[in-house]
Every structure is written in structure tokens, then in C-alpha cells.
mmCIF file with all atom_site columns, C-alpha atoms in Angstrom:
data_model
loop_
_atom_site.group_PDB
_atom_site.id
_atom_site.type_symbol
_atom_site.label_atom_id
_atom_site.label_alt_id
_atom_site.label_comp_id
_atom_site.label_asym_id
_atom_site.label_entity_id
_atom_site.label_seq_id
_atom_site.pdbx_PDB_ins_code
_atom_site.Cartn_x
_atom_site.Cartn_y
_atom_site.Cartn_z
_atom_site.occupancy
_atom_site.B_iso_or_equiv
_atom_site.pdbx_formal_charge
_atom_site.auth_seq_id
_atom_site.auth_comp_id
_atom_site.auth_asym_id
_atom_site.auth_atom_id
_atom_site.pdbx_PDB_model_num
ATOM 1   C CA . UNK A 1 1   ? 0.000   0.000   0.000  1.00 78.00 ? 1   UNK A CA 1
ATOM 2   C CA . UNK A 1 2   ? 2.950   2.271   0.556  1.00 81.00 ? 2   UNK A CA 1
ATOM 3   C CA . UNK A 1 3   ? 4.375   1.754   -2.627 1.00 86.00 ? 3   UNK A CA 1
ATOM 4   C CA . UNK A 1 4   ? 1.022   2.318   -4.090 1.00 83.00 ? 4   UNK A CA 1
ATOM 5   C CA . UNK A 1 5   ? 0.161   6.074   -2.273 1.00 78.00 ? 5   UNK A CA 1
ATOM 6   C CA . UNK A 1 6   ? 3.885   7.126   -3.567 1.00 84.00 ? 6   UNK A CA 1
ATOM 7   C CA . UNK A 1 7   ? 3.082   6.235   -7.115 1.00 87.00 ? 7   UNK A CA 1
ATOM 8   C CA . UNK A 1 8   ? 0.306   8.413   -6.886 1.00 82.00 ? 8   UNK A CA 1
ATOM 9   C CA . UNK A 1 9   ? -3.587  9.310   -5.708 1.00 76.00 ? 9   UNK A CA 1
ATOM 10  C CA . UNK A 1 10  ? -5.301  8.094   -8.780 1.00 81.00 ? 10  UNK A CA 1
ATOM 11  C CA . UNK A 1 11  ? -3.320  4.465   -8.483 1.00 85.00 ? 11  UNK A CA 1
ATOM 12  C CA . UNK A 1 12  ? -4.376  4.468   -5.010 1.00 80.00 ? 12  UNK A CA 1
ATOM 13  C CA . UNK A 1 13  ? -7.935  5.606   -5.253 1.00 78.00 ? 13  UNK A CA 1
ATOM 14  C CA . UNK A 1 14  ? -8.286  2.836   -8.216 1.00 83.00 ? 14  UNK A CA 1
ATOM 15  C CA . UNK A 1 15  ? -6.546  0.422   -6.757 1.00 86.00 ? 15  UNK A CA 1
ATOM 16  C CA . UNK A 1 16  ? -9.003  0.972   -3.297 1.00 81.00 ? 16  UNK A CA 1
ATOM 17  C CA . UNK A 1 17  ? -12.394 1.175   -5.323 1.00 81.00 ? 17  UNK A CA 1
ATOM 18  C CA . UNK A 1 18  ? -10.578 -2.496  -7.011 1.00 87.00 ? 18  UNK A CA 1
ATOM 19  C CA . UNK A 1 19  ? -10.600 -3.943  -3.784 1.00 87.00 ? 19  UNK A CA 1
ATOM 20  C CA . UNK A 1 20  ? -13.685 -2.420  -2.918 1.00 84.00 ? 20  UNK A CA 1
ATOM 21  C CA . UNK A 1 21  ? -15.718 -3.442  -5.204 1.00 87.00 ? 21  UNK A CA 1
ATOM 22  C CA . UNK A 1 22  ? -14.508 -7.372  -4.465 1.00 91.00 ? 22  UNK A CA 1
ATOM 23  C CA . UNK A 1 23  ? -15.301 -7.030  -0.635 1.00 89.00 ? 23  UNK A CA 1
ATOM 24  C CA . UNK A 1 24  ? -18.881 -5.928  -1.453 1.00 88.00 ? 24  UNK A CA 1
ATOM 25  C CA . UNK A 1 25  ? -19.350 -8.547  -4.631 1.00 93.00 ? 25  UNK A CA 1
ATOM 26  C CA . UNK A 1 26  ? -18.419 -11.124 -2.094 1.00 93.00 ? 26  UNK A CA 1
ATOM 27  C CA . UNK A 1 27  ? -20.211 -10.186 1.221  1.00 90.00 ? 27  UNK A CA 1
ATOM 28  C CA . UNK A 1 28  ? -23.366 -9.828  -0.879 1.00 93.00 ? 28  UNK A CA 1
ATOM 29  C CA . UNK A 1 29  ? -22.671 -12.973 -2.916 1.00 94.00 ? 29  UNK A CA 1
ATOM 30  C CA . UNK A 1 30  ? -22.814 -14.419 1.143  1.00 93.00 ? 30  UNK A CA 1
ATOM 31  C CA . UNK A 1 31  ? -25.398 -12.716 2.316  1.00 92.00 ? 31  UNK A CA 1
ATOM 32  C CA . UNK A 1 32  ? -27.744 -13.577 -0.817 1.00 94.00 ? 32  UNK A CA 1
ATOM 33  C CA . UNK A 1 33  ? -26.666 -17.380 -0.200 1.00 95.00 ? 33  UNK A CA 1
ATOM 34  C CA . UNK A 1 34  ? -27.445 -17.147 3.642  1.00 93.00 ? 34  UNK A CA 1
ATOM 35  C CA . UNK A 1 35  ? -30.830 -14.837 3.035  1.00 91.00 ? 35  UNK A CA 1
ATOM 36  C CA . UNK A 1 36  ? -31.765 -18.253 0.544  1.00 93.00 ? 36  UNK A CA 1
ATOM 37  C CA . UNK A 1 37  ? -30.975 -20.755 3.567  1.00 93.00 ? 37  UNK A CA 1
ATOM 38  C CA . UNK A 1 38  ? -32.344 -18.973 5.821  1.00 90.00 ? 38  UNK A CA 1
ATOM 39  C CA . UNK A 1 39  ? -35.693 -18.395 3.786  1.00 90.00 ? 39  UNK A CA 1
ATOM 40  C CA . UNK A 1 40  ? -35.829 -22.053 2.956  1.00 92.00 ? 40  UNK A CA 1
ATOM 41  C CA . UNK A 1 41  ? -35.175 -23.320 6.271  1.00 89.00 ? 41  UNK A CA 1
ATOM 42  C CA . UNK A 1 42  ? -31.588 -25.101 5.784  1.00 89.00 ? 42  UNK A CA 1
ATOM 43  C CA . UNK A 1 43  ? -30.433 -26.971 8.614  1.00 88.00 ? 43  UNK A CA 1
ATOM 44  C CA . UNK A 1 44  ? -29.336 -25.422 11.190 1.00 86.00 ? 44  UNK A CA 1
ATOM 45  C CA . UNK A 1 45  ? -30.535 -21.947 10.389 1.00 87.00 ? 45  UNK A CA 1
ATOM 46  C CA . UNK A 1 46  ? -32.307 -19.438 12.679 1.00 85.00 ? 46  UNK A CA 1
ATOM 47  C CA . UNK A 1 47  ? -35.630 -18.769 11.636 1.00 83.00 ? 47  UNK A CA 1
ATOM 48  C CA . UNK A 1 48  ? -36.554 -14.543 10.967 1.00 80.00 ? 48  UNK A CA 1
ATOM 49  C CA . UNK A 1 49  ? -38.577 -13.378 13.618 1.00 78.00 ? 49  UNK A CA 1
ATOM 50  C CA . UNK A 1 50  ? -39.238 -10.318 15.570 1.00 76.00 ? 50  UNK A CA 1
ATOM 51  C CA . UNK A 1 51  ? -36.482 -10.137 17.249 1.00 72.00 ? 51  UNK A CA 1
ATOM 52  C CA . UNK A 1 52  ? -34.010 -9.865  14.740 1.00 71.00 ? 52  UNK A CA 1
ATOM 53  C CA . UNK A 1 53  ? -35.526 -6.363  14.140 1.00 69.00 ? 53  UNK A CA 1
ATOM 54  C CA . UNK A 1 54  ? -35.165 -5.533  18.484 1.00 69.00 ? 54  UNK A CA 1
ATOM 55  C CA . UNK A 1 55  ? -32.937 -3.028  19.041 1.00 65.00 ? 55  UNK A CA 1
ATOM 56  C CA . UNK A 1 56  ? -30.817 -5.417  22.084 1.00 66.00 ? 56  UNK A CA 1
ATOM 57  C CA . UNK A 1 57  ? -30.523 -8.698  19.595 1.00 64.00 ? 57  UNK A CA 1
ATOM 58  C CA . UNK A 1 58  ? -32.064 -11.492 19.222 1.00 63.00 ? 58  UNK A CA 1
ATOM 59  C CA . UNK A 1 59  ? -33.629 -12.636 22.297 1.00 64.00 ? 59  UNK A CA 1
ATOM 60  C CA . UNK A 1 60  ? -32.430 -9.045  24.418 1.00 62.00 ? 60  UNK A CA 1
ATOM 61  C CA . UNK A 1 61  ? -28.412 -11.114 23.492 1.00 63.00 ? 61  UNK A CA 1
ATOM 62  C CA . UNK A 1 62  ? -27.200 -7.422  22.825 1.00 62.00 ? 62  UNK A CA 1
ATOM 63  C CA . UNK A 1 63  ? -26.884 -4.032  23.673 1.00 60.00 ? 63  UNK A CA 1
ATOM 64  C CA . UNK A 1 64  ? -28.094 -0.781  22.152 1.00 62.00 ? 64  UNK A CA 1
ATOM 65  C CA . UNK A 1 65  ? -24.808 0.680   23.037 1.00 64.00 ? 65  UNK A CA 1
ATOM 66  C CA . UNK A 1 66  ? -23.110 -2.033  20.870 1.00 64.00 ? 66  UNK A CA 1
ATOM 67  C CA . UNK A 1 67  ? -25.381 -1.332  18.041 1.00 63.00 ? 67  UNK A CA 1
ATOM 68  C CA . UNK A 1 68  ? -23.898 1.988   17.856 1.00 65.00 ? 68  UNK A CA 1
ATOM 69  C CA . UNK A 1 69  ? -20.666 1.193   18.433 1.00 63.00 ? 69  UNK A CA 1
ATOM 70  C CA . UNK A 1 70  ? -21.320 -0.620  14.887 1.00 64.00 ? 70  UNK A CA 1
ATOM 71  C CA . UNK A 1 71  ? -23.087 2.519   13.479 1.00 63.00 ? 71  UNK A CA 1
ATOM 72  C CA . UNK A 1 72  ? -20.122 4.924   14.506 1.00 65.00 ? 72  UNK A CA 1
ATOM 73  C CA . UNK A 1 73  ? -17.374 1.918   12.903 1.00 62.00 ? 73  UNK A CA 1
ATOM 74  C CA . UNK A 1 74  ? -19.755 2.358   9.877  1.00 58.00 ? 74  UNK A CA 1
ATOM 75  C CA . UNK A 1 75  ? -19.425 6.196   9.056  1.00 59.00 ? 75  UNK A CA 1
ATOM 76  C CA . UNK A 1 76  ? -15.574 6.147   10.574 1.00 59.00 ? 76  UNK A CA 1
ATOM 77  C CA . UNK A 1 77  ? -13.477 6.756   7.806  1.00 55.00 ? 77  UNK A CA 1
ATOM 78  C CA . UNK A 1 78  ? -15.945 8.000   4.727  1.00 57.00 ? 78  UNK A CA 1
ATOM 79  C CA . UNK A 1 79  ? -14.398 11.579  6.063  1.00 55.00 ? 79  UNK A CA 1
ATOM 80  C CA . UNK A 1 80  ? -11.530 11.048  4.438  1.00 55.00 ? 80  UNK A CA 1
ATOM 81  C CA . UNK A 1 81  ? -12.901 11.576  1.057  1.00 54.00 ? 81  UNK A CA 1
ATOM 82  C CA . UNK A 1 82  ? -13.460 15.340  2.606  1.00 56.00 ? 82  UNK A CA 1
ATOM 83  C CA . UNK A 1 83  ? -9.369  15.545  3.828  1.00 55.00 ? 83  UNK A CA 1
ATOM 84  C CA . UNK A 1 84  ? -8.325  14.463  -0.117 1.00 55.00 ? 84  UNK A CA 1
ATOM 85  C CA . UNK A 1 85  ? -10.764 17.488  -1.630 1.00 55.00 ? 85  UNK A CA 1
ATOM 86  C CA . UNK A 1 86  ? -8.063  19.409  -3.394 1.00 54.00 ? 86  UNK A CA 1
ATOM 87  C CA . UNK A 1 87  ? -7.508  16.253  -5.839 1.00 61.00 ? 87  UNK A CA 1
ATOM 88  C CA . UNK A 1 88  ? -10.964 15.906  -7.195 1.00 64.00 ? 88  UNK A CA 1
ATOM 89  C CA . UNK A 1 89  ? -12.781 17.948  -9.861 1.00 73.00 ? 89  UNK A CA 1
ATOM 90  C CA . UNK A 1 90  ? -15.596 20.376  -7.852 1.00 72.00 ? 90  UNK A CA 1
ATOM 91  C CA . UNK A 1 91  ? -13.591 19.861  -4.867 1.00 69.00 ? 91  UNK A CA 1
ATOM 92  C CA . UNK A 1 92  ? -16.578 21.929  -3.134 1.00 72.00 ? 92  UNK A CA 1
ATOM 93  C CA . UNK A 1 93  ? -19.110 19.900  -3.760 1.00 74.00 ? 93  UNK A CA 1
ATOM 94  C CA . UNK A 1 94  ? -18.219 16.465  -4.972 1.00 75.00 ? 94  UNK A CA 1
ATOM 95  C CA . UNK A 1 95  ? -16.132 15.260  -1.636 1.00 72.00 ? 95  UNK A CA 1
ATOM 96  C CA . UNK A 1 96  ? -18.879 15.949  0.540  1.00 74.00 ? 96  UNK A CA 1
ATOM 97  C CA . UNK A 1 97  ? -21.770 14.306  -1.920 1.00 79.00 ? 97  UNK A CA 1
ATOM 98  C CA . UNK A 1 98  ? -19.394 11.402  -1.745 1.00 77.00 ? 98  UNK A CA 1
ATOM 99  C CA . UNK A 1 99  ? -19.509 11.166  1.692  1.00 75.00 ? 99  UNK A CA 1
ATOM 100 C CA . UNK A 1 100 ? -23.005 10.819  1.997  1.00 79.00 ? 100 UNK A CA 1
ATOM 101 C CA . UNK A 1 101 ? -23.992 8.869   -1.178 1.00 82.00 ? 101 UNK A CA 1
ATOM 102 C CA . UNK A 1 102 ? -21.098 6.288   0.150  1.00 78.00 ? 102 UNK A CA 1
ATOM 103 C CA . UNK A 1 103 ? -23.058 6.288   3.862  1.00 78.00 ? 103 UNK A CA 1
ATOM 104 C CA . UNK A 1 104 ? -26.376 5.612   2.228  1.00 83.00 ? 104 UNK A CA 1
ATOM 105 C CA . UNK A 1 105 ? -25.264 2.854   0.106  1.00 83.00 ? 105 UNK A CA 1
ATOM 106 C CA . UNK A 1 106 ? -23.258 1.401   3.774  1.00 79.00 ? 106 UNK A CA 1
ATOM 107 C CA . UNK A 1 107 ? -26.055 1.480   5.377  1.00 80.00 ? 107 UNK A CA 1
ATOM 108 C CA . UNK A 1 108 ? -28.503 0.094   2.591  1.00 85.00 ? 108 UNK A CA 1
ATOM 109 C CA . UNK A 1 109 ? -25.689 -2.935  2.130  1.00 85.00 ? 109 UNK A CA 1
ATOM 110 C CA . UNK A 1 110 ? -24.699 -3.468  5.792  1.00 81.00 ? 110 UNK A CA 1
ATOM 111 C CA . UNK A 1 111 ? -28.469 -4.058  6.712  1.00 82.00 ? 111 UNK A CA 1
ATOM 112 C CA . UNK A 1 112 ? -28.990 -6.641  4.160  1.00 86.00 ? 112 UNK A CA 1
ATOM 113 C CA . UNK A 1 113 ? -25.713 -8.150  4.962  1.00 86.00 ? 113 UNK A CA 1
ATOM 114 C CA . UNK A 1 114 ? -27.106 -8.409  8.539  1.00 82.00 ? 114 UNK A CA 1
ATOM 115 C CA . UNK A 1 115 ? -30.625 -9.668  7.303  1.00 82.00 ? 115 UNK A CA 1
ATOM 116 C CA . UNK A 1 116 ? -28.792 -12.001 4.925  1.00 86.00 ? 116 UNK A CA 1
ATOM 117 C CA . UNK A 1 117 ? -26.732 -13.728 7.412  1.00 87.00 ? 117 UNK A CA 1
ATOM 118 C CA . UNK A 1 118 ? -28.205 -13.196 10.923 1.00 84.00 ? 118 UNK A CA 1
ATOM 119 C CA . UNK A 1 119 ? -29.951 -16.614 10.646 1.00 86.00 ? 119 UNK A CA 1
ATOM 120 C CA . UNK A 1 120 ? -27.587 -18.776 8.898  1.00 91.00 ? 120 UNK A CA 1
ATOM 121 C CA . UNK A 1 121 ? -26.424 -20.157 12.782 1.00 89.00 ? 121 UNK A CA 1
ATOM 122 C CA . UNK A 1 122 ? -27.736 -19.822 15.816 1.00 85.00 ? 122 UNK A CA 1
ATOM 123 C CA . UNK A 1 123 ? -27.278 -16.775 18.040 1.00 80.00 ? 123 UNK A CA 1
ATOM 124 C CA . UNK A 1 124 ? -25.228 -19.026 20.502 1.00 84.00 ? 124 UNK A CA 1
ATOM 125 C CA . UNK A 1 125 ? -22.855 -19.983 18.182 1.00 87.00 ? 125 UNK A CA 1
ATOM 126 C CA . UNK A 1 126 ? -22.673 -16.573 16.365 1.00 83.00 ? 126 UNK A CA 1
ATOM 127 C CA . UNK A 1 127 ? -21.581 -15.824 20.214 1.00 82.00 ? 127 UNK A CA 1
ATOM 128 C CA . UNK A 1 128 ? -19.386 -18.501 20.198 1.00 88.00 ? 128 UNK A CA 1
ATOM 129 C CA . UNK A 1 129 ? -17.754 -17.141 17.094 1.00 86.00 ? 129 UNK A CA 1
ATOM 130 C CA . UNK A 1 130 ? -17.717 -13.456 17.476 1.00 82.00 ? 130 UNK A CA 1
ATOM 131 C CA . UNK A 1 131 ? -14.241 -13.091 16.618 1.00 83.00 ? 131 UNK A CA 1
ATOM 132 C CA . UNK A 1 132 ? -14.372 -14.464 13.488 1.00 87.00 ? 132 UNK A CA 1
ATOM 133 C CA . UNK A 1 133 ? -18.190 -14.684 12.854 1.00 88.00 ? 133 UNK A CA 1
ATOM 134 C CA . UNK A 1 134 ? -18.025 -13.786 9.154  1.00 90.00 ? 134 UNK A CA 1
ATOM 135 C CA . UNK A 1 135 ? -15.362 -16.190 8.467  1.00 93.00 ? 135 UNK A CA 1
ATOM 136 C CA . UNK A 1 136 ? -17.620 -18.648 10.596 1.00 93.00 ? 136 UNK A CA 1
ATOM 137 C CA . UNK A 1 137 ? -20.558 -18.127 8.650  1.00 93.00 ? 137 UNK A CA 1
ATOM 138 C CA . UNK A 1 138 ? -19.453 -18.567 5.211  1.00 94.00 ? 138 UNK A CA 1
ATOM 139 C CA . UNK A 1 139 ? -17.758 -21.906 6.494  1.00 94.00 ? 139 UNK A CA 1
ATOM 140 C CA . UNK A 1 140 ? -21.459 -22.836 7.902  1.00 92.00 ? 140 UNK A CA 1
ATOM 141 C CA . UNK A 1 141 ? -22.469 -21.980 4.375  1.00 93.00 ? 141 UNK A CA 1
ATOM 142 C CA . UNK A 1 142 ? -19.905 -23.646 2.239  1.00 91.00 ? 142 UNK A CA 1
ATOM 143 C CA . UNK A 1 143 ? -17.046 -25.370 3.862  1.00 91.00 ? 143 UNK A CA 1
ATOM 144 C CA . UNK A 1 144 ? -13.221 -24.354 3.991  1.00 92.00 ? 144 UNK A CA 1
ATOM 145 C CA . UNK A 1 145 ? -12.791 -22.949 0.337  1.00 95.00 ? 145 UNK A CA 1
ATOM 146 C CA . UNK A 1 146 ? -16.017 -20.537 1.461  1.00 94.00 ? 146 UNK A CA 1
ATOM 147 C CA . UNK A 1 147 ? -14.590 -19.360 5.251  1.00 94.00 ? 147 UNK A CA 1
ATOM 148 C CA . UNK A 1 148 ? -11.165 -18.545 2.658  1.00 96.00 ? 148 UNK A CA 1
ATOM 149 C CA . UNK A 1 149 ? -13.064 -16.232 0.035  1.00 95.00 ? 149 UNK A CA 1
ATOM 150 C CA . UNK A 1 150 ? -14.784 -15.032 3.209  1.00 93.00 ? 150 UNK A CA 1
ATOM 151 C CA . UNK A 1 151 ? -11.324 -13.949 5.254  1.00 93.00 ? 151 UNK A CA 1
ATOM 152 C CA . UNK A 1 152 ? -9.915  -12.866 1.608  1.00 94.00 ? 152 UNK A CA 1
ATOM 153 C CA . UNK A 1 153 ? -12.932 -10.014 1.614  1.00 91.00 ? 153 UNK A CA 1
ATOM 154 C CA . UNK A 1 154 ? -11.991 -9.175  5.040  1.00 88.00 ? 154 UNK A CA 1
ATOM 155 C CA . UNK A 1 155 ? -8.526  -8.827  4.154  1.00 90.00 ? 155 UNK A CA 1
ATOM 156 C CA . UNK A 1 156 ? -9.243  -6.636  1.371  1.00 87.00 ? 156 UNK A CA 1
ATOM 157 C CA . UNK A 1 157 ? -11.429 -4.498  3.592  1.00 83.00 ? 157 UNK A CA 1
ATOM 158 C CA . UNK A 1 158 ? -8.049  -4.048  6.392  1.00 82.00 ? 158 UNK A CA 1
ATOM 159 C CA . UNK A 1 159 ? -5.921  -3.124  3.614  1.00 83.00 ? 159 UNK A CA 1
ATOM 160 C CA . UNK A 1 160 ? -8.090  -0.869  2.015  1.00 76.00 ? 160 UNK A CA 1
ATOM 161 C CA . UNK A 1 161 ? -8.673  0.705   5.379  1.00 73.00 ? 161 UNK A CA 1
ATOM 162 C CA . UNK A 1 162 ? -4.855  0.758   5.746  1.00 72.00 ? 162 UNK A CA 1
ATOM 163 C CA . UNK A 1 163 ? -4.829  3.032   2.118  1.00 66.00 ? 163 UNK A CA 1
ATOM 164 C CA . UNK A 1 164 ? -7.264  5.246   3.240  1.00 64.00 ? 164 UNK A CA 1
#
């Protein structure tokens, strides 16, 4: 990532929206596959209820305060679009829309990632897992070559972090 900021913004910004753009294709691939198992009642899925929709979890498991611990992770970082402004065209305008049009499409794809694989295990072992639960999941969903492609997205996401 180093050697990729000292070549230059546009390499870095591309090679960012690259990785990008594989995280979400694969974390929605997932989510679509658990949403499916979930729907049609796979073994060992958790059915949708009310719950999932309670502000403490499922079953009162969680905490409002950790909720928003997971809404403030979600906008962290979309300000540095704003700190870059004097590299993009309309540098008054466009950094800012960027901001906000990236939020909106977070939030829209974080709360179908959530929908999507919420049920695919049980809240105990989601629990059991929370360290790793999205690696976790896609090995519920698929075996080993899944949990890989799973922890490959997450990588991506760390290192594109890491270039912001």
C-alpha cells in the first residue's frame, strides 16, 4: 500500500475502489446465499422473527450501546474523502456528496448483509464465534474454500482501510 500512495492518488484511489468493489461482490454474494438458507429453512438456520428487528438482539443477546458502536465503525473513515478534496474535480461539492452517497449505500448494504446472514447459525454460536463470525458463517455456508473467500474479503477491507 505504501508503494502504491507514492506512485500516486489516482493508483491508489483505483486500486481501493478495485478492492472495494470485491469485498462488497463477495459479502453480498454471502449474504444472498445465507438470506436463501435462511428463507428455505436449511439446517441449522435461525428462523426470521421479531427479534431480529429488536434493538438489544435477538432474544435481548445485545446491547443498544453495541449497536452503535457498529453505526459509529460504519461512518468512521468515509471523512476522508473530505481531507483528499483538493484532488478531485468540484472539490466543493463532490467530496462531501461522496460522503453521503457512500453512507447511504453502507447502510442500505450493511443491513442486508445483517438480514442475509443473521440466521444462517444460531445466536449461541454466532456468540461462540464473534471473533471471526463472518469467516464462521461462510464456512457454515460452504465449507473451507467458502470461510477462505470469506477472510480474503476481510482482508481486502483491512488493507483498504490501511490506504485510506
Amino acid at each position: 500500500m505504501l508503494l502504491i500512495a507514492v506512485v500516486g492518488i489516482r493508483l491508489t484511489a483505483r486500486t481501493q475502489v478495485g478492492m472495494g468493489v470485491v469485498e462488497y461482490i463477495i459479502l453480498i454474494a454471502f449474504s444472498v446465499a445465507g438470506l436463501f438458507a435462511v428463507l428455505t429453512h436449511h439446517h441449522g438456520t435461525f428462523p426470521v422473527t421479531g427479534d431480529w428487528l429488536n434493538l438489544s438482539g435477538i432474544g435481548g443477546h445485545g446491547s443498544l450501546a453495541s449497536g452503535l458502536l457498529i453505526a459509529v465503525f460504519m461512518f468512521a473513515g468515509w471523512d476522508a474523502t473530505i481531507y483528499v478534496n483538493e484532488e478531485v474535480k468540484h472539490r466543493r461539492h463532490n467530496p462531501g456528496r461522496a460522503a453521503v452517497i457512500a453512507v447511504a449505500l453502507l447502510i442500505v448494504i450493511y443491513t442486508f448483509c445483517q438480514v442475509g446472514l443473521q440466521g444462517v447459525v444460531s445466536p449461541a454460536k454466532l456468540q461462540n464465534n464473534s471473533s471471526s463470525v463472518l469467516v464462521y458463517i461462510a464456512q457454515s455456508l460452504g465449507g473451507g474454500t467458502s470461510a477462505k473467500v470469506m477472510a480474503l474479503a476481510l482482508a481486502l477491507s483491512v488493507i483498504a482501510s490501511t490506504g485510506v
